[in-house]
PDB file of C-alpha atoms in Angstrom:
ATOM      1  CA  MET A1115      95.132  55.118 101.383  1.00 45.00           C
ATOM      2  CA  GLY A1116      93.032  57.627 103.243  1.00 46.00           C
ATOM      3  CA  GLY A1117      89.938  55.431 103.445  1.00 50.00           C
ATOM      4  CA  GLU A1118      87.057  56.362 105.708  1.00 52.00           C
ATOM      5  CA  GLY A1119      87.700  55.419 109.323  1.00 53.00           C
ATOM      6  CA  GLU A1120      91.415  54.924 108.759  1.00 60.00           C
ATOM      7  CA  THR A1121      93.597  56.598 111.367  1.00 64.00           C
ATOM      8  CA  VAL A1122      96.469  58.897 110.452  1.00 60.00           C
ATOM      9  CA  GLU A1123      98.869  56.349 111.956  1.00 65.00           C
ATOM     10  CA  GLU A1124      97.457  53.549 109.772  1.00 63.00           C
ATOM     11  CA  ALA A1125      97.698  55.719 106.669  1.00 60.00           C
ATOM     12  CA  VAL A1126     101.297  56.625 107.477  1.00 63.00           C
ATOM     13  CA  SER A1127     102.213  52.978 108.009  1.00 73.00           C
ATOM     14  CA  LEU A1128     100.622  51.919 104.718  1.00 78.00           C
ATOM     15  CA  ARG A1129     102.270  54.762 102.811  1.00 78.00           C
ATOM     16  CA  ALA A1130     105.684  53.966 104.295  1.00 78.00           C
ATOM     17  CA  CYS A1131     105.294  50.359 103.131  1.00 80.00           C
ATOM     18  CA  MET A1132     104.305  51.520  99.641  1.00 83.00           C
ATOM     19  CA  ALA A1133     107.250  53.918  99.466  1.00 80.00           C
ATOM     20  CA  ALA A1134     109.627  51.138 100.437  1.00 80.00           C
ATOM     21  CA  HIS A1135     108.364  48.566  97.938  1.00 80.00           C
ATOM     22  CA  LEU A1136     106.847  50.237  94.871  1.00 89.00           C
ATOM     23  CA  PRO A1137     108.941  51.407  91.919  1.00 90.00           C
ATOM     24  CA  ALA A1138     109.172  55.215  91.790  1.00 91.00           C
ATOM     25  CA  ALA A1139     106.777  55.696  88.864  1.00 92.00           C
ATOM     26  CA  ALA A1140     104.102  53.434  90.382  1.00 93.00           C
ATOM     27  CA  PHE A1141     104.478  55.228  93.719  1.00 93.00           C
ATOM     28  CA  ALA A1142     104.159  58.629  92.010  1.00 94.00           C
ATOM     29  CA  VAL A1143     100.963  57.504  90.256  1.00 95.00           C
ATOM     30  CA  CYS A1144      99.526  56.402  93.606  1.00 93.00           C
ATOM     31  CA  VAL A1145     100.403  59.749  95.201  1.00 95.00           C
ATOM     32  CA  MET A1146      98.941  61.694  92.284  1.00 96.00           C
ATOM     33  CA  ARG A1147      95.734  59.659  92.496  1.00 95.00           C
ATOM     34  CA  CYS A1148      95.482  60.578  96.198  1.00 93.00           C
ATOM     35  CA  VAL A1149      95.806  64.256  95.264  1.00 95.00           C
ATOM     36  CA  GLN A1150      93.278  63.757  92.459  1.00 95.00           C
ATOM     37  CA  ALA A1151      90.783  62.134  94.844  1.00 93.00           C
ATOM     38  CA  GLU A1152      91.224  64.930  97.373  1.00 93.00           C
ATOM     39  CA  LEU A1153      90.571  67.620  94.759  1.00 94.00           C
ATOM     40  CA  ILE A1154      87.472  65.768  93.512  1.00 92.00           C
ATOM     41  CA  ARG A1155      86.203  65.270  97.087  1.00 90.00           C
ATOM     42  CA  PHE A1156      85.538  68.999  97.395  1.00 86.00           C
ATOM     43  CA  ASP A1157      84.460  69.787  93.832  1.00 87.00           C
ATOM     44  CA  SER A1158      82.915  67.165  91.568  1.00 84.00           C
ATOM     45  CA  LYS A1159      83.427  69.494  88.573  1.00 88.00           C
ATOM     46  CA  VAL A1160      87.211  69.306  88.893  1.00 93.00           C
ATOM     47  CA  ALA A1161      88.991  67.818  85.884  1.00 95.00           C
ATOM     48  CA  VAL A1162      92.164  66.091  87.095  1.00 96.00           C
ATOM     49  CA  HIS A1163      94.126  63.502  85.153  1.00 96.00           C
ATOM     50  CA  VAL A1164      97.101  61.281  85.888  1.00 97.00           C
ATOM     51  CA  ASP A1165      99.155  59.910  82.998  1.00 96.00           C
ATOM     52  CA  ARG A1166     102.188  57.667  83.092  1.00 95.00           C
ATOM     53  CA  GLY A1167     104.497  57.616  80.101  1.00 94.00           C
ATOM     54  CA  ASP A1168     107.906  56.242  79.293  1.00 94.00           C
ATOM     55  CA  GLY A1169     110.062  57.863  81.958  1.00 95.00           C
ATOM     56  CA  TYR A1170     107.549  60.327  83.405  1.00 97.00           C
ATOM     57  CA  VAL A1171     104.366  60.781  85.426  1.00 96.00           C
ATOM     58  CA  HIS A1172     102.032  63.723  84.756  1.00 97.00           C
ATOM     59  CA  LEU A1173      99.296  65.285  86.924  1.00 97.00           C
ATOM     60  CA  TYR A1174      97.252  67.915  85.121  1.00 98.00           C
ATOM     61  CA  GLY A1175      93.850  69.459  84.821  1.00 97.00           C
ATOM     62  CA  GLU A1176      91.788  72.289  86.223  1.00 96.00           C
ATOM     63  CA  ALA A1177      90.766  72.854  89.824  1.00 95.00           C
ATOM     64  CA  GLN A1178      89.190  75.854  91.506  1.00 92.00           C
ATOM     65  CA  GLY A1179      89.101  77.595  88.125  1.00 92.00           C
ATOM     66  CA  THR A1180      92.853  77.264  87.577  1.00 95.00           C
ATOM     67  CA  ALA A1181      94.673  75.056  85.072  1.00 96.00           C
ATOM     68  CA  PHE A1182      97.740  73.190  86.307  1.00 97.00           C
ATOM     69  CA  SER A1183     100.325  70.740  85.080  1.00 98.00           C
ATOM     70  CA  LEU A1184     102.957  68.903  87.132  1.00 97.00           C
ATOM     71  CA  LEU A1185     105.359  66.662  85.244  1.00 97.00           C
ATOM     72  CA  LEU A1186     107.833  64.433  87.092  1.00 96.00           C
ATOM     73  CA  THR A1187     110.520  62.268  85.574  1.00 97.00           C
ATOM     74  CA  ASN A1188     110.884  58.831  87.098  1.00 95.00           C
ATOM     75  CA  SER A1189     114.221  59.878  88.605  1.00 96.00           C
ATOM     76  CA  GLU A1190     112.595  62.947  90.223  1.00 96.00           C
ATOM     77  CA  ALA A1191     109.837  60.710  91.580  1.00 94.00           C
ATOM     78  CA  ASP A1192     112.514  58.394  92.974  1.00 93.00           C
ATOM     79  CA  GLU A1193     114.210  61.338  94.735  1.00 95.00           C
ATOM     80  CA  TRP A1194     110.923  62.470  96.302  1.00 93.00           C
ATOM     81  CA  LYS A1195     110.150  58.904  97.356  1.00 92.00           C
ATOM     82  CA  ALA A1196     113.548  58.687  99.086  1.00 91.00           C
ATOM     83  CA  ASP A1197     112.743  61.890 101.046  1.00 92.00           C
ATOM     84  CA  GLY A1198     109.878  60.201 102.900  1.00 89.00           C
ATOM     85  CA  PRO A1199     106.486  58.596 102.343  1.00 91.00           C
ATOM     86  CA  TYR A1200     104.658  61.944 102.051  1.00 92.00           C
ATOM     87  CA  ALA A1201     107.402  64.181 100.607  1.00 94.00           C
ATOM     88  CA  LEU A1202     105.979  63.943  97.072  1.00 95.00           C
ATOM     89  CA  ASP A1203     102.480  64.787  98.323  1.00 96.00           C
ATOM     90  CA  ARG A1204     103.827  67.899 100.090  1.00 95.00           C
ATOM     91  CA  TYR A1205     105.655  68.933  96.932  1.00 97.00           C
ATOM     92  CA  ILE A1206     102.516  68.546  94.800  1.00 97.00           C
ATOM     93  CA  TRP A1207     100.277  70.403  97.266  1.00 96.00           C
ATOM     94  CA  THR A1208     102.876  73.175  97.559  1.00 96.00           C
ATOM     95  CA  GLU A1209     103.031  73.534  93.779  1.00 97.00           C
ATOM     96  CA  LEU A1210      99.225  73.592  93.563  1.00 97.00           C
ATOM     97  CA  GLY A1211      99.162  76.215  96.322  1.00 95.00           C
ATOM     98  CA  LYS A1212     101.498  78.421  94.271  1.00 96.00           C
ATOM     99  CA  LYS A1213      98.779  78.389  91.603  1.00 95.00           C
ATOM    100  CA  GLY A1214      96.077  79.239  94.155  1.00 94.00           C
ATOM    101  CA  ILE A1215      94.667  75.709  94.446  1.00 95.00           C
ATOM    102  CA  PHE A1216      94.099  74.683  98.053  1.00 91.00           C
ATOM    103  CA  PRO A1217      92.192  71.902  99.813  1.00 88.00           C
ATOM    104  CA  MET A1218      88.903  73.117 101.234  1.00 84.00           C
ATOM    105  CA  GLN A1219      89.400  71.507 104.652  1.00 88.00           C
ATOM    106  CA  MET A1220      91.855  69.365 106.583  1.00 89.00           C
ATOM    107  CA  THR A1221      91.230  65.650 106.090  1.00 88.00           C
ATOM    108  CA  PRO A1222      92.989  62.604 107.589  1.00 86.00           C
ATOM    109  CA  TYR A1223      95.003  62.312 104.366  1.00 88.00           C
ATOM    110  CA  LEU A1224      96.150  65.932 104.541  1.00 90.00           C
ATOM    111  CA  GLN A1225      96.942  65.569 108.238  1.00 88.00           C
ATOM    112  CA  ALA A1226      99.251  62.686 107.351  1.00 87.00           C
ATOM    113  CA  VAL A1227     100.843  64.724 104.541  1.00 90.00           C
ATOM    114  CA  TRP A1228     101.673  67.693 106.752  1.00 86.00           C
ATOM    115  CA  LEU A1229     102.325  65.843 110.038  1.00 81.00           C
ATOM    116  CA  MET A1230     104.958  63.657 108.395  1.00 67.00           C
ATOM    117  CA  GLU A1231     107.024  66.668 107.386  1.00 62.00           C
ATOM    118  CA  SER A1232     110.701  65.916 107.839  1.00 52.00           C
TER     119      SER A1232
END
């Protein structure tokens, strides 16, 4: 997901397949790992963690000097998944933006996130 040389269309197709076939919690972990990788891409000092517990998925850490924590229940993750292959990504990036955490530049992954807006 978001590999070098991958087109936006290929990423969207892969993500749509994942959204259709993965259980909500596994899908949420995948999405959170994409966000984690994007944050690390621009700042190797970022501390971002993804945990999966019984009934929840948690993204937390510190980026751009700001601590954050996003906790999703499996049912919330399922609702976001049903809204579209990149709806959860948009939600996470919007929540990070409210805390002042923004990507440093537009990447193919972020293009897919924002171009697939419903």
